[in-house]
Coordinates of C-alpha atoms and ligand atoms in Angstrom, one line a residue:
X1 CA -5.9 -5.3 -18.2
X2 CA -2.0 -6.0 -18.9
X3 CA 0.6 -3.4 -18.1
X4 CA 1.5 -3.8 -21.9
X5 CA -2.0 -3.1 -22.4
X6 CA -1.8 0.4 -20.0
X7 CA 1.3 1.4 -21.9
X8 CA -0.4 1.7 -25.2
X9 CA -3.3 2.8 -23.9
X10 CA -1.5 6.2 -22.3
X11 CA 0.6 6.1 -25.6
X12 CA -2.1 6.5 -27.8
X13 CA -3.9 9.3 -25.3
X14 CA 0.0 10.9 -25.5
X15 CA -0.1 11.2 -29.5
X16 CA -3.5 12.3 -29.4
X17 CA -3.0 15.0 -26.5
X18 CA 0.4 16.3 -27.8
X19 CA 0.7 15.3 -31.7
X20 CA 3.8 13.5 -31.1
X21 CA 4.7 9.8 -29.8
X22 CA 6.4 10.0 -26.0
X23 CA 10.0 9.0 -25.5
X24 CA 10.0 8.3 -21.9
X25 CA 7.3 5.8 -20.1
X26 CA 7.4 4.2 -16.8
X27 CA 5.3 2.3 -14.3
X28 CA 4.7 1.5 -10.9
X29 CA 2.6 -1.0 -9.1
X30 CA 0.4 -0.3 -6.2
X31 CA 0.4 -2.7 -3.2
X32 CA -1.5 -4.7 -0.3
X33 CA -0.4 -5.7 2.9
X34 CA -0.5 -9.6 3.8
X35 CA -0.1 -8.8 7.4
X36 CA 1.6 -6.2 9.8
X37 CA -1.4 -3.9 10.6
X38 CA -0.7 -0.8 12.8
X39 CA 2.5 -2.2 13.1
X40 CA 4.6 0.7 11.2
X41 CA 4.1 3.7 13.6
X42 CA 5.4 1.4 16.3
X43 CA 8.7 1.0 14.3
X44 CA 7.6 -2.4 13.7
X45 CA 7.4 -5.0 11.1
X46 CA 4.8 -5.1 7.9
X47 CA 4.5 -7.8 5.0
X48 CA 3.1 -6.2 2.3
X49 CA 3.5 -7.2 -2.1
X50 CA 3.0 -5.7 -5.1
X51 CA 0.4 -6.0 -6.9
X52 CA 0.0 -6.2 -10.6
X53 CA -2.0 -3.3 -11.1
X54 CA 0.6 -0.5 -12.3
X55 CA 0.1 3.4 -13.0
X56 CA 1.9 4.6 -16.3
X57 CA 3.5 7.5 -16.9
X58 CA 4.4 8.5 -21.1
X59 CA 5.9 11.7 -21.8
X60 CA 7.8 13.5 -24.0
X61 CA 10.1 16.9 -23.8
X62 CA 8.4 19.8 -24.8
X63 CA 10.1 23.7 -25.4
X64 CA 8.4 25.7 -23.0
X65 CA 9.8 25.5 -19.0
X66 CA 6.4 23.9 -17.2
X67 CA 5.2 20.7 -17.2
X68 CA 1.7 19.8 -18.4
X69 CA 0.1 16.4 -17.0
X70 CA -3.2 14.7 -18.2
X71 CA -4.8 12.0 -16.4
X72 CA -6.5 9.7 -18.0
X73 CA -8.3 8.7 -15.1
X74 CA -9.5 12.2 -14.0
X75 CA -9.9 13.1 -17.1
X76 CA -8.6 16.7 -16.1
X77 CA -4.8 18.2 -17.0
X78 CA -2.6 20.2 -14.8
X79 CA 0.0 22.4 -16.1
X80 CA 2.6 24.3 -13.6
X81 CA 5.8 26.2 -14.5
X82 CA 9.4 25.2 -13.7
X83 CA 11.0 28.2 -13.8
X84 CA 10.5 28.5 -10.0
X85 CA 10.7 25.5 -7.4
X86 CA 7.2 23.5 -7.6
X87 CA 4.4 24.3 -5.2
X88 CA 1.3 22.7 -4.7
X89 CA -1.5 23.4 -6.5
X90 CA -4.3 22.5 -8.5
X91 CA -6.1 19.5 -9.4
X92 CA -5.4 18.2 -6.3
X93 CA -3.9 14.9 -7.5
X94 CA -1.3 16.6 -9.7
X95 CA 0.0 17.3 -6.0
X96 CA 1.4 13.7 -6.3
X97 CA 3.6 14.6 -9.4
X98 CA 4.4 18.5 -8.1
X99 CA 6.0 17.0 -4.6
X100 CA 8.2 14.5 -6.7
X101 CA 9.3 17.0 -9.3
X102 CA 9.9 19.3 -6.1
X103 CA 12.4 16.4 -4.4
X104 CA 14.5 16.2 -7.5
X105 CA 14.8 19.9 -7.1
X106 CA 15.8 19.9 -4.2
X107 CA 18.5 17.5 -5.0
X108 CA 19.9 20.1 -7.0
X109 CA 18.5 17.6 -10.0
X110 CA 17.6 19.9 -12.9
X111 CA 14.4 18.8 -14.3
X112 CA 13.6 20.1 -17.7
X113 CA 9.8 20.6 -19.3
X114 CA 7.6 17.9 -20.3
X115 CA 4.7 16.9 -21.2
X116 CA 2.8 13.5 -19.8
X117 CA 0.0 10.9 -19.6
X118 CA -1.0 9.1 -16.7
X119 CA -3.1 5.9 -16.9
X120 CA -3.5 4.0 -14.3
X121 CA -5.4 -0.3 -13.3
X122 CA -4.5 0.7 -9.7
X123 CA -8.4 1.1 -7.9
X124 CA -8.1 5.0 -7.5
X125 CA -8.6 5.4 -3.4
X126 CA -9.5 1.9 -2.7
X127 CA -6.6 1.6 -0.6
X128 CA -3.9 -0.3 -2.5
X129 CA -1.7 2.9 -2.7
X130 CA -2.9 4.5 -6.0
X131 CA -0.9 7.7 -4.4
X132 CA 2.7 5.9 -4.3
X133 CA 1.9 4.1 -7.3
X134 CA 1.8 7.5 -8.7
X135 CA 4.4 9.3 -7.0
X136 CA 6.8 6.1 -7.8
X137 CA 5.7 5.7 -11.5
X138 CA 6.9 9.3 -11.6
X139 CA 10.3 9.7 -9.8
X140 CA 11.0 5.9 -12.3
X141 CA 10.2 8.6 -15.1
X142 CA 11.9 11.4 -14.2
X143 CA 15.0 9.3 -13.5
X144 CA 14.9 8.3 -17.0
X145 CA 14.2 11.7 -18.1
X146 CA 17.4 13.0 -16.3
X147 CA 19.5 10.0 -16.7
X148 CA 20.2 9.9 -13.2
X149 CA 19.1 6.6 -11.5
X150 CA 18.9 7.8 -7.0
X151 CA 19.5 5.2 -4.8
X152 CA 16.2 2.9 -4.2
X153 CA 15.8 4.0 -1.0
X154 CA 16.2 7.3 -1.3
X155 CA 13.6 7.1 -4.2
X156 CA 11.2 5.6 -1.9
X157 CA 12.0 8.3 1.2
X158 CA 11.5 11.0 -1.7
X159 CA 8.6 9.8 -2.8
X160 CA 6.6 9.4 0.9
X161 CA 8.3 13.0 1.6
X162 CA 6.2 14.4 -1.6
X163 CA 3.2 12.5 0.1
X164 CA 3.6 14.2 3.3
X165 CA 4.4 17.8 1.9
X166 CA 2.3 17.6 -1.4
X167 CA -0.9 16.1 -0.4
X168 CA -0.6 16.2 3.5
X169 CA -0.7 12.3 4.4
X170 CA 1.6 11.8 7.3
X171 CA 1.8 8.0 5.3
X172 CA 4.6 5.3 7.0
X173 CA 7.4 4.4 3.9
X174 CA 5.0 0.5 3.3
X175 CA 3.7 1.8 0.1
X176 CA 6.4 3.6 -1.5
X177 CA 9.1 1.1 -0.5
X178 CA 7.2 -1.5 -1.8
X179 CA 6.0 -0.1 -4.9
X180 CA 9.9 0.4 -5.8
X181 CA 11.9 -2.4 -4.3
X182 CA 9.2 -5.1 -4.8
X183 CA 10.2 -8.4 -6.9
X184 CA 8.1 -10.5 -8.6
X185 CA 7.4 -13.5 -6.9
X186 CA 8.3 -12.0 -3.6
X187 CA 6.4 -10.3 -0.6
X188 CA 8.5 -7.9 1.2
X189 CA 9.4 -7.9 4.9
X190 CA 10.0 -3.6 6.0
X191 CA 11.6 -3.2 9.0
X192 CA 9.7 0.5 9.6
X193 CA 12.6 1.4 12.5
X194 CA 16.1 0.5 10.7
X195 CA 14.0 0.7 7.0
X196 CA 15.4 -2.5 5.7
X197 CA 13.7 -4.5 3.3
X198 CA 14.0 -8.5 2.9
X199 CA 12.0 -10.1 0.1
X200 CA 10.7 -13.4 1.0
X201 CA 9.8 -15.3 -1.7
X202 CA 6.6 -16.4 -2.4
X203 CA 7.3 -18.1 -5.7
X204 CA 4.6 -21.2 -4.9
X205 CA 2.2 -20.5 -8.0
X206 CA -0.8 -22.9 -6.6
X207 CA -1.2 -20.2 -4.5
X208 CA -3.0 -16.0 -5.0
X209 CA -3.8 -13.4 -3.3
X210 CA -7.5 -11.8 -3.7
X211 CA -8.2 -8.0 -2.6
X212 CA -11.5 -7.6 -1.9
X213 CA -12.8 -4.1 -1.7
X214 CA -15.7 -3.6 0.9
X215 CA -16.8 -0.7 -0.8
X216 CA -17.1 0.9 2.2
X217 CA -15.4 4.0 4.1
X218 CA -16.5 5.5 7.6
X219 CA -15.8 8.6 8.7
X220 CA -14.1 9.2 11.9
X221 CA -11.0 7.4 10.8
X222 CA -8.9 10.5 11.3
X223 CA -9.7 11.0 14.7
X224 CA -9.6 7.0 15.2
X225 CA -5.9 7.2 14.4
X226 CA -4.4 9.4 15.8
X227 CA -5.9 8.2 19.0
X228 CA -4.7 4.6 18.6
X229 CA -1.5 6.2 17.9
X230 CA -1.6 7.9 21.4
X231 CA -2.5 5.2 23.2
X232 CA 0.2 2.8 21.3
X233 CA 2.9 5.8 22.7
X234 CA 1.3 6.1 26.1
X235 CA 1.6 2.3 26.3
X236 CA 5.7 2.5 25.7
X237 CA 5.5 4.8 27.9
X238 CA 4.3 2.4 30.7
X239 CA 6.5 -0.4 29.7
X240 CA 9.1 1.8 29.0
X241 CA 10.6 0.6 25.8
X242 CA 11.6 3.6 23.0
X243 CA 8.2 2.1 20.8
X244 CA 6.0 -0.8 21.5
X245 CA 8.4 -3.0 18.8
X246 CA 10.4 -3.6 21.7
X247 CA 8.1 -4.6 24.2
X248 CA 7.1 -8.3 24.5
X249 CA 4.0 -9.7 26.0
X250 CA 5.5 -11.0 29.5
X251 CA 6.0 -7.1 29.6
X252 CA 2.6 -6.3 29.1
X253 CA 1.3 -8.8 31.5
X254 CA 3.6 -7.7 34.1
X255 CA 2.1 -4.4 33.3
X256 CA -1.5 -5.1 33.6
X257 CA -2.5 -3.2 36.6
X258 CA -0.9 -0.2 36.3
X259 CA -2.0 -0.1 32.7
X260 CA -5.9 1.0 31.5
X261 CA -7.7 -1.9 30.4
X262 CA -8.3 -0.2 26.5
X263 CA -4.2 0.6 26.0
X264 CA -3.6 -2.6 27.4
X265 CA -5.4 -4.1 24.5
X266 CA -4.3 -1.9 22.0
X267 CA -0.4 -2.4 23.1
X268 CA -1.4 -6.3 22.9
X269 CA -2.9 -5.8 19.2
X270 CA 0.5 -4.3 18.0
X271 CA 2.8 -6.8 20.1
X272 CA 0.9 -10.0 18.9
X273 CA 0.5 -8.5 15.5
X274 CA 4.7 -7.8 15.2
X275 CA 5.2 -11.6 16.3
X276 CA 2.4 -12.7 14.2
X277 CA 4.5 -10.8 10.6
X278 CA 7.7 -12.6 11.6
X279 CA 6.3 -15.7 11.9
X280 CA 3.9 -15.1 8.5
X281 CA 7.4 -14.3 6.7
X282 CA 8.9 -17.6 8.0
X283 CA 6.0 -19.9 7.4
X284 CA 5.9 -17.9 3.7
X285 CA 9.2 -19.1 3.0
X286 CA 8.6 -22.4 4.1
X287 CA 5.1 -22.5 1.9
X288 CA 3.3 -23.6 5.1
X289 CA 0.9 -21.8 4.0
X290 CA -1.9 -23.2 6.7
X291 CA 0.2 -21.7 9.1
X292 CA -0.1 -18.1 7.0
X293 CA -3.4 -18.6 7.3
X294 CA -3.8 -18.8 10.4
X295 CA -1.6 -16.1 11.3
X296 CA -4.2 -13.8 9.1
X297 CA -7.3 -15.1 10.8
X298 CA -5.6 -13.9 14.0
X299 CA -4.6 -10.7 12.8
X300 CA -8.0 -10.1 12.0
X301 CA -9.5 -10.8 15.2
X302 CA -6.7 -8.9 17.2
X303 CA -7.7 -6.0 15.1
X304 CA -11.7 -6.5 15.5
X305 CA -11.1 -7.3 19.1
X306 CA -8.4 -5.7 20.4
X307 CA -7.4 -2.6 18.4
X308 CA -11.2 -1.9 17.2
X309 CA -10.6 -0.5 13.3
X310 CA -12.4 -3.0 11.9
X311 CA -15.8 -2.9 10.9
X312 CA -19.1 -5.1 9.9
X313 CA -18.2 -5.0 6.6
X314 CA -14.5 -6.1 7.1
X315 CA -15.9 -8.7 9.5
X316 CA -18.3 -9.9 6.8
X317 CA -15.9 -10.1 4.5
X318 CA -13.8 -12.4 6.9
X319 CA -16.5 -13.9 7.8
X320 CA -17.7 -15.7 4.4
X321 CA -14.1 -16.7 4.5
X322 CA -14.3 -18.4 7.2
X323 CA -17.1 -20.7 6.1
X324 CA -14.5 -21.9 3.2
X325 CA -12.5 -24.5 4.3
X326 CA -8.8 -25.0 3.5
X327 CA -9.9 -28.3 1.1
X328 CA -12.1 -26.0 -1.1
X329 CA -8.5 -23.3 -1.3
X330 CA -9.5 -20.5 1.2
X331 CA -6.1 -20.6 2.8
X332 CA -6.2 -17.3 5.3
X333 CA -8.2 -13.6 4.8
X334 CA -8.2 -10.4 7.3
X335 CA -8.8 -6.7 6.9
X336 CA -5.6 -4.8 5.4
X337 CA -5.1 -1.2 5.6
X338 CA -5.8 1.1 8.8
X339 CA -9.7 -0.1 8.6
X340 CA -12.8 0.9 9.1
X341 CA -13.3 0.3 5.6
X342 CA -11.4 -0.3 2.1
X343 CA -10.2 -3.9 1.7
X344 CA -9.8 -7.4 3.2
X345 CA -6.9 -9.7 1.5
X346 CA -7.7 -13.4 0.6
X347 CA -5.2 -16.0 0.0
X348 CA -6.5 -18.8 -2.2
X349 CA -5.7 -21.8 -4.1
X350 CA -5.1 -20.2 -7.2
X351 CA -7.3 -22.8 -8.9
X352 CA -9.7 -21.7 -7.0
X353 CA -9.5 -18.2 -6.7
X354 CA -12.5 -17.4 -9.2
X355 CA -14.9 -19.4 -7.3
X356 CA -13.8 -18.7 -4.1
X357 CA -14.4 -14.4 -5.2
X358 CA -17.7 -15.7 -6.3
X359 CA -18.9 -16.6 -2.8
X360 CA -17.1 -13.5 -1.8
X361 CA -19.8 -11.3 -3.7
X362 CA -22.9 -13.8 -2.9
X363 CA -21.8 -14.0 0.8
X364 CA -20.9 -10.1 1.0
X365 CA -23.7 -9.2 -0.7
X366 CA -26.6 -11.4 1.7
X367 CA -24.8 -10.1 4.6
X368 CA -24.2 -6.4 3.6
X369 CA -26.7 -5.5 0.9
X370 CA -23.6 -4.2 -1.1
X371 CA -21.4 -5.6 -3.9
X372 CA -17.7 -6.1 -3.0
X373 CA -15.2 -5.4 -6.3
X374 CA -12.6 -8.1 -6.3
X375 CA -9.4 -8.9 -8.2
X376 CA -6.7 -11.9 -7.8
X377 CA -3.0 -10.9 -7.9
X378 CA 0.4 -12.6 -7.8
X379 CA 3.1 -10.8 -5.9
X380 CA 4.3 -8.1 -8.8
X381 CA 7.5 -6.7 -9.4
X382 CA 8.7 -2.9 -8.2
X383 CA 8.3 0.5 -10.5
X384 CA 10.5 -0.2 -13.8
X385 CA 11.4 2.0 -16.9
X386 CA 9.3 0.5 -20.2
X387 CA 11.5 0.4 -23.2
Ligands
LIG401 P1 -5.2 5.2 -1.9 O1 -3.3 5.5 -2.0 O2 -5.2 4.2 -0.9 O3 -5.6 4.7 -3.4 P2 -5.3 7.7 -1.8 O4 -5.8 8.6 -0.9 O5 -3.8 7.8 -0.8 O6 -5.6 6.5 -1.9 O7 -4.7 8.4 -3.0 C1 -5.2 8.6 -4.3 C2 -5.6 10.0 -4.7 O8 -4.1 9.9 -5.3 C3 -6.8 10.4 -5.5 O9 -7.5 11.0 -5.0 C4 -5.8 11.4 -6.8 O10 -5.1 12.4 -6.3 C5 -4.0 10.7 -6.7 N1 -4.0 9.3 -7.8 C6 -3.7 8.1 -7.8 N2 -3.8 7.6 -9.3 C7 -3.9 8.4 -9.6 C8 -4.1 8.5 -11.6 N3 -4.0 7.8 -11.9 N4 -4.3 9.8 -11.7 C9 -4.6 10.9 -11.0 N5 -4.4 10.8 -10.0 C10 -4.7 9.7 -9.2
LIG402 MG1 -2.5 6.4 -0.6

């Protein structure tokens, strides 16, 4: 479904709910991380791109000092007052928008009462950041409503803060930065220490990204995530660096005897993954797809064996990919996101994308008994106002 169609669908719903057409319309994309996993909290590099899946907000003012939100996705409506500082509330999804409004209020920007409809083609809770798409679409809508644009970095940080404080999710900067700053036909190299974003041209139309959702989500994730972070901090301490971003494989090798073997492997993943991410950005810029592909496979192996955050289902997807040759259009594949389920990302030749998607379906079903959900995307542009 195209962005134009989603905007139309949302506008029709708005007219049905509120009896007038919407005045303001904004959209923001989801994202997928091409490479650079578990590097963000080590102050390293990530290389995401926005996907051609958008969350749309359409709105008009109301005569009350309150906000009414209707989500087509959930079928639910939320109403809350603007007379005081916006607080957390129900339904829980409304917190993503409440948090963004609160961010504007904190900056002394007055937000008037409005009604809005939310509609989206970003898979919900599927690891491609429907949450950031919602926050950033809301922030873009508010900018239009109040007639004041925020600095893009400030806007992304405002949205990240909304997710931290209102949704209770301690996310990094990748999702919101990508949804705000992405450029069509470009990936985005993010330095999670300096919080700078560099567009990486991915203009070659002969390559396409496939997002393959395993449709499994193993629990235990929270504890494991905290323990990985802890192990990275331990490694940084032993190596006497501020963060693993600052360590080299040579430093790590020199400390081998003083470092716990498990912590050693965790650190090796982070150090090599940062290196792979820098290399991938260069290789994408040079259209050296073969090299990008091998870096993606190496990233997966490292996440599986050293960082131990993969799972049989994600390994199955990558295994299917590895059985398809580069001549047949499969360039590279890896798990993407925190792990233990969620999505894998594949890089394929555009003309073979459909055939490869079918092979993922057949191969994954044969190996796991489940069906994956798959979509193809070229790198999309970031958040925008729709006129
Ligand atoms: P992801 O960001 O990977 O999709 P999250 O759990 O971070 O998964 O965010 C999903 C949550 O974001 C949903 O549970 C819901 O609360 C909110 N959300 C995202 N998109 C919408 C939408 N279109 N309508 C209402 N809530 C949404
Ligand atoms: Mg999210």
